[in-house]
Amino acid sequence: MTNNPMNTSRNVIATLIILLLVLATYSALTMPDRRTATERLGDAIHDLPKGVDKAQEQLKDRTPTQKLGDSVRDAEDNARRQ
């Protein structure tokens, strides 16, 4: 089998692009919570009608992945109630 240099370079470029996308996704999902104390308090007050537990979660330092997990659980709970 003959290795075509054009195919090899395309494979390398495709692999690098996929690797960059994976790293970008990982860094976006694990970035620290950069909300100020005032923003956290505002979010907690906004979520207070949903329950004290939901409001308390807003005061904690959470990554976007943790927030996404909370949203998924909330959606499941809402679907079960209906």
mmCIF file of N, CA and C in Angstrom:
data_model
loop_
_atom_site.group_PDB
_atom_site.id
_atom_site.type_symbol
_atom_site.label_atom_id
_atom_site.label_comp_id
_atom_site.label_asym_id
_atom_site.label_seq_id
_atom_site.Cartn_x
_atom_site.Cartn_y
_atom_site.Cartn_z
ATOM 1 N N MET A 1 0.831 -1.159 0.000
ATOM 2 C CA MET A 1 0.000 0.000 0.000
ATOM 3 C C MET A 1 0.889 1.241 0.000
ATOM 4 N N THR A 2 0.552 2.196 -0.810
ATOM 5 C CA THR A 2 1.341 3.405 -0.942
ATOM 6 C C THR A 2 0.731 4.514 -0.083
ATOM 7 N N ASN A 3 1.584 5.151 0.695
ATOM 8 C CA ASN A 3 1.121 6.274 1.507
ATOM 9 C C ASN A 3 1.210 7.550 0.695
ATOM 10 N N ASN A 4 0.096 8.145 0.480
ATOM 11 C CA ASN A 4 0.049 9.399 -0.242
ATOM 12 C C ASN A 4 0.360 10.517 0.755
ATOM 13 N N PRO A 5 1.361 11.369 0.461
ATOM 14 C CA PRO A 5 1.715 12.443 1.397
ATOM 15 C C PRO A 5 0.543 13.397 1.669
ATOM 16 N N MET A 6 -0.321 13.574 0.703
ATOM 17 C CA MET A 6 -1.461 14.465 0.869
ATOM 18 C C MET A 6 -2.438 13.886 1.894
ATOM 19 N N ASN A 7 -2.707 12.590 1.827
ATOM 20 C CA ASN A 7 -3.600 11.944 2.789
ATOM 21 C C ASN A 7 -3.010 11.969 4.192
ATOM 22 N N THR A 8 -1.693 11.756 4.294
ATOM 23 C CA THR A 8 -1.032 11.764 5.585
ATOM 24 C C THR A 8 -1.132 13.144 6.233
ATOM 25 N N SER A 9 -0.897 14.186 5.471
ATOM 26 C CA SER A 9 -0.973 15.531 6.040
ATOM 27 C C SER A 9 -2.409 15.881 6.419
ATOM 28 N N ARG A 10 -3.382 15.433 5.656
ATOM 29 C CA ARG A 10 -4.788 15.674 5.998
ATOM 30 C C ARG A 10 -5.152 14.963 7.302
ATOM 31 N N ASN A 11 -4.652 13.746 7.466
ATOM 32 C CA ASN A 11 -4.916 13.005 8.699
ATOM 33 C C ASN A 11 -4.298 13.699 9.907
ATOM 34 N N VAL A 12 -3.092 14.210 9.744
ATOM 35 C CA VAL A 12 -2.420 14.905 10.838
ATOM 36 C C VAL A 12 -3.188 16.180 11.188
ATOM 37 N N ILE A 13 -3.601 16.934 10.191
ATOM 38 C CA ILE A 13 -4.351 18.171 10.426
ATOM 39 C C ILE A 13 -5.690 17.863 11.087
ATOM 40 N N ALA A 14 -6.378 16.839 10.619
ATOM 41 C CA ALA A 14 -7.663 16.463 11.214
ATOM 42 C C ALA A 14 -7.484 16.051 12.671
ATOM 43 N N THR A 15 -6.438 15.304 12.957
ATOM 44 C CA THR A 15 -6.156 14.883 14.324
ATOM 45 C C THR A 15 -5.859 16.085 15.218
ATOM 46 N N LEU A 16 -5.085 17.028 14.720
ATOM 47 C CA LEU A 16 -4.774 18.233 15.495
ATOM 48 C C LEU A 16 -6.020 19.070 15.760
ATOM 49 N N ILE A 17 -6.891 19.191 14.779
ATOM 50 C CA ILE A 17 -8.129 19.953 14.956
ATOM 51 C C ILE A 17 -9.013 19.287 16.006
ATOM 52 N N ILE A 18 -9.138 17.976 15.938
ATOM 53 C CA ILE A 18 -9.941 17.251 16.926
ATOM 54 C C ILE A 18 -9.349 17.416 18.318
ATOM 55 N N LEU A 19 -8.046 17.334 18.434
ATOM 56 C CA LEU A 19 -7.375 17.505 19.716
ATOM 57 C C LEU A 19 -7.615 18.908 20.278
ATOM 58 N N LEU A 20 -7.530 19.927 19.437
ATOM 59 C CA LEU A 20 -7.786 21.296 19.877
ATOM 60 C C LEU A 20 -9.234 21.480 20.336
ATOM 61 N N LEU A 21 -10.178 20.872 19.627
ATOM 62 C CA LEU A 21 -11.578 20.962 20.021
ATOM 63 C C LEU A 21 -11.828 20.284 21.368
ATOM 64 N N VAL A 22 -11.205 19.148 21.581
ATOM 65 C CA VAL A 22 -11.348 18.438 22.858
ATOM 66 C C VAL A 22 -10.762 19.274 23.991
ATOM 67 N N LEU A 23 -9.585 19.850 23.783
ATOM 68 C CA LEU A 23 -8.962 20.674 24.817
ATOM 69 C C LEU A 23 -9.782 21.928 25.104
ATOM 70 N N ALA A 24 -10.324 22.550 24.075
ATOM 71 C CA ALA A 24 -11.147 23.748 24.265
ATOM 72 C C ALA A 24 -12.418 23.408 25.045
ATOM 73 N N THR A 25 -13.033 22.295 24.716
ATOM 74 C CA THR A 25 -14.242 21.869 25.426
ATOM 75 C C THR A 25 -13.934 21.561 26.880
ATOM 76 N N TYR A 26 -12.853 20.863 27.118
ATOM 77 C CA TYR A 26 -12.458 20.524 28.490
ATOM 78 C C TYR A 26 -12.196 21.790 29.310
ATOM 79 N N SER A 27 -11.453 22.727 28.726
ATOM 80 C CA SER A 27 -11.138 23.942 29.479
ATOM 81 C C SER A 27 -12.385 24.783 29.720
ATOM 82 N N ALA A 28 -13.322 24.795 28.782
ATOM 83 C CA ALA A 28 -14.561 25.560 28.974
ATOM 84 C C ALA A 28 -15.428 24.943 30.068
ATOM 85 N N LEU A 29 -15.444 23.636 30.160
ATOM 86 C CA LEU A 29 -16.288 22.966 31.151
ATOM 87 C C LEU A 29 -15.684 22.936 32.544
ATOM 88 N N THR A 30 -14.394 23.196 32.663
ATOM 89 C CA THR A 30 -13.750 23.148 33.978
ATOM 90 C C THR A 30 -13.258 24.514 34.447
ATOM 91 N N MET A 31 -13.633 25.572 33.732
ATOM 92 C CA MET A 31 -13.163 26.899 34.145
ATOM 93 C C MET A 31 -13.792 27.291 35.478
ATOM 94 N N PRO A 32 -13.064 28.070 36.264
ATOM 95 C CA PRO A 32 -13.582 28.438 37.583
ATOM 96 C C PRO A 32 -14.755 29.406 37.484
ATOM 97 N N ASP A 33 -15.519 29.433 38.549
ATOM 98 C CA ASP A 33 -16.669 30.325 38.648
ATOM 99 C C ASP A 33 -16.141 31.735 38.932
ATOM 100 N N ARG A 34 -16.385 32.664 38.028
ATOM 101 C CA ARG A 34 -15.835 34.009 38.179
ATOM 102 C C ARG A 34 -16.893 35.044 38.544
ATOM 103 N N ARG A 35 -18.014 34.582 39.082
ATOM 104 C CA ARG A 35 -19.040 35.526 39.502
ATOM 105 C C ARG A 35 -18.592 36.245 40.767
ATOM 106 N N THR A 36 -18.974 37.502 40.883
ATOM 107 C CA THR A 36 -18.674 38.245 42.103
ATOM 108 C C THR A 36 -19.666 37.832 43.190
ATOM 109 N N ALA A 37 -19.392 38.254 44.408
ATOM 110 C CA ALA A 37 -20.289 37.921 45.522
ATOM 111 C C ALA A 37 -21.676 38.509 45.280
ATOM 112 N N THR A 38 -21.725 39.690 44.703
ATOM 113 C CA THR A 38 -23.018 40.318 44.415
ATOM 114 C C THR A 38 -23.801 39.532 43.382
ATOM 115 N N GLU A 39 -23.121 39.042 42.350
ATOM 116 C CA GLU A 39 -23.785 38.236 41.317
ATOM 117 C C GLU A 39 -24.297 36.921 41.904
ATOM 118 N N ARG A 40 -23.502 36.314 42.774
ATOM 119 C CA ARG A 40 -23.933 35.060 43.406
ATOM 120 C C ARG A 40 -25.160 35.288 44.282
ATOM 121 N N LEU A 41 -25.145 36.382 45.032
ATOM 122 C CA LEU A 41 -26.276 36.695 45.888
ATOM 123 C C LEU A 41 -27.527 36.967 45.053
ATOM 124 N N GLY A 42 -27.359 37.678 43.943
ATOM 125 C CA GLY A 42 -28.486 37.931 43.054
ATOM 126 C C GLY A 42 -29.048 36.651 42.472
ATOM 127 N N ASP A 43 -28.165 35.742 42.068
ATOM 128 C CA ASP A 43 -28.614 34.449 41.543
ATOM 129 C C ASP A 43 -29.340 33.644 42.617
ATOM 130 N N ALA A 44 -28.836 33.720 43.853
ATOM 131 C CA ALA A 44 -29.480 32.991 44.956
ATOM 132 C C ALA A 44 -30.869 33.548 45.225
ATOM 133 N N ILE A 45 -31.002 34.871 45.203
ATOM 134 C CA ILE A 45 -32.314 35.484 45.420
ATOM 135 C C ILE A 45 -33.262 35.114 44.292
ATOM 136 N N HIS A 46 -32.738 35.066 43.079
ATOM 137 C CA HIS A 46 -33.559 34.692 41.913
ATOM 138 C C HIS A 46 -34.061 33.253 42.028
ATOM 139 N N ASP A 47 -33.251 32.360 42.576
ATOM 140 C CA ASP A 47 -33.615 30.946 42.697
ATOM 141 C C ASP A 47 -34.343 30.621 43.990
ATOM 142 N N LEU A 48 -34.544 31.586 44.863
ATOM 143 C CA LEU A 48 -35.205 31.339 46.141
ATOM 144 C C LEU A 48 -36.608 30.753 45.993
ATOM 145 N N PRO A 49 -37.413 31.177 45.009
ATOM 146 C CA PRO A 49 -38.735 30.550 44.857
ATOM 147 C C PRO A 49 -38.669 29.051 44.522
ATOM 148 N N LYS A 50 -37.556 28.602 43.987
ATOM 149 C CA LYS A 50 -37.392 27.187 43.652
ATOM 150 C C LYS A 50 -37.054 26.355 44.885
ATOM 151 N N GLY A 51 -36.702 27.013 45.971
ATOM 152 C CA GLY A 51 -36.361 26.308 47.200
ATOM 153 C C GLY A 51 -35.051 26.817 47.766
ATOM 154 N N VAL A 52 -34.889 26.626 49.061
ATOM 155 C CA VAL A 52 -33.689 27.100 49.740
ATOM 156 C C VAL A 52 -32.451 26.346 49.241
ATOM 157 N N ASP A 53 -32.602 25.062 48.944
ATOM 158 C CA ASP A 53 -31.468 24.272 48.460
ATOM 159 C C ASP A 53 -30.952 24.812 47.129
ATOM 160 N N LYS A 54 -31.869 25.168 46.238
ATOM 161 C CA LYS A 54 -31.471 25.710 44.929
ATOM 162 C C LYS A 54 -30.780 27.055 45.099
ATOM 163 N N ALA A 55 -31.289 27.873 46.008
ATOM 164 C CA ALA A 55 -30.673 29.181 46.256
ATOM 165 C C ALA A 55 -29.282 29.016 46.866
ATOM 166 N N GLN A 56 -29.148 28.051 47.758
ATOM 167 C CA GLN A 56 -27.857 27.808 48.404
ATOM 168 C C GLN A 56 -26.806 27.365 47.387
ATOM 169 N N GLU A 57 -27.207 26.594 46.384
ATOM 170 C CA GLU A 57 -26.268 26.147 45.353
ATOM 171 C C GLU A 57 -25.641 27.324 44.619
ATOM 172 N N GLN A 58 -26.386 28.410 44.475
ATOM 173 C CA GLN A 58 -25.881 29.566 43.746
ATOM 174 C C GLN A 58 -24.765 30.286 44.501
ATOM 175 N N LEU A 59 -24.679 30.081 45.809
ATOM 176 C CA LEU A 59 -23.655 30.742 46.603
ATOM 177 C C LEU A 59 -22.323 29.997 46.572
ATOM 178 N N LYS A 60 -22.333 28.766 46.100
ATOM 179 C CA LYS A 60 -21.122 27.943 46.066
ATOM 180 C C LYS A 60 -20.321 28.207 44.794
ATOM 181 N N ASP A 61 -19.032 27.869 44.863
ATOM 182 C CA ASP A 61 -18.155 27.895 43.696
ATOM 183 C C ASP A 61 -18.421 26.638 42.885
ATOM 184 N N ARG A 62 -18.909 26.793 41.662
ATOM 185 C CA ARG A 62 -19.235 25.622 40.839
ATOM 186 C C ARG A 62 -18.731 25.826 39.424
ATOM 187 N N THR A 63 -18.274 24.750 38.814
ATOM 188 C CA THR A 63 -17.822 24.793 37.426
ATOM 189 C C THR A 63 -19.028 24.717 36.498
ATOM 190 N N PRO A 64 -18.862 25.083 35.232
ATOM 191 C CA PRO A 64 -19.965 24.952 34.284
ATOM 192 C C PRO A 64 -20.493 23.518 34.168
ATOM 193 N N THR A 65 -19.631 22.530 34.347
ATOM 194 C CA THR A 65 -20.070 21.138 34.291
ATOM 195 C C THR A 65 -21.031 20.831 35.442
ATOM 196 N N GLN A 66 -20.728 21.337 36.615
ATOM 197 C CA GLN A 66 -21.614 21.123 37.760
ATOM 198 C C GLN A 66 -22.949 21.837 37.547
ATOM 199 N N LYS A 67 -22.899 23.046 36.988
ATOM 200 C CA LYS A 67 -24.125 23.786 36.703
ATOM 201 C C LYS A 67 -24.971 23.056 35.666
ATOM 202 N N LEU A 68 -24.310 22.485 34.662
ATOM 203 C CA LEU A 68 -25.017 21.716 33.639
ATOM 204 C C LEU A 68 -25.682 20.489 34.250
ATOM 205 N N GLY A 69 -24.976 19.810 35.147
ATOM 206 C CA GLY A 69 -25.549 18.654 35.828
ATOM 207 C C GLY A 69 -26.772 19.028 36.651
ATOM 208 N N ASP A 70 -26.698 20.182 37.318
ATOM 209 C CA ASP A 70 -27.853 20.660 38.086
ATOM 210 C C ASP A 70 -29.036 20.936 37.166
ATOM 211 N N SER A 71 -28.779 21.528 36.020
ATOM 212 C CA SER A 71 -29.851 21.835 35.065
ATOM 213 C C SER A 71 -30.502 20.562 34.536
ATOM 214 N N VAL A 72 -29.691 19.552 34.292
ATOM 215 C CA VAL A 72 -30.230 18.280 33.806
ATOM 216 C C VAL A 72 -31.104 17.632 34.876
ATOM 217 N N ARG A 73 -30.641 17.639 36.120
ATOM 218 C CA ARG A 73 -31.445 17.078 37.218
ATOM 219 C C ARG A 73 -32.743 17.849 37.402
ATOM 220 N N ASP A 74 -32.672 19.174 37.293
ATOM 221 C CA ASP A 74 -33.888 19.984 37.411
ATOM 222 C C ASP A 74 -34.868 19.665 36.290
ATOM 223 N N ALA A 75 -34.370 19.483 35.084
ATOM 224 C CA ALA A 75 -35.245 19.150 33.957
ATOM 225 C C ALA A 75 -35.894 17.782 34.160
ATOM 226 N N GLU A 76 -35.124 16.830 34.683
ATOM 227 C CA GLU A 76 -35.698 15.503 34.969
ATOM 228 C C GLU A 76 -36.792 15.603 36.033
ATOM 229 N N ASP A 77 -36.521 16.381 37.073
ATOM 230 C CA ASP A 77 -37.525 16.547 38.138
ATOM 231 C C ASP A 77 -38.804 17.194 37.590
ATOM 232 N N ASN A 78 -38.638 18.200 36.751
ATOM 233 C CA ASN A 78 -39.801 18.872 36.167
ATOM 234 C C ASN A 78 -40.585 17.935 35.253
ATOM 235 N N ALA A 79 -39.877 17.090 34.510
ATOM 236 C CA ALA A 79 -40.556 16.153 33.616
ATOM 237 C C ALA A 79 -41.332 15.108 34.409
ATOM 238 N N ARG A 80 -40.821 14.681 35.537
ATOM 239 C CA ARG A 80 -41.515 13.700 36.359
ATOM 240 C C ARG A 80 -42.763 14.283 37.011
ATOM 241 N N ARG A 81 -42.712 15.565 37.361
ATOM 242 C CA ARG A 81 -43.852 16.212 38.003
ATOM 243 C C ARG A 81 -45.020 16.414 37.064
ATOM 244 N N GLN A 82 -44.746 16.516 35.787
ATOM 245 C CA GLN A 82 -45.816 16.814 34.825
ATOM 246 C C GLN A 82 -46.507 15.598 34.337
#
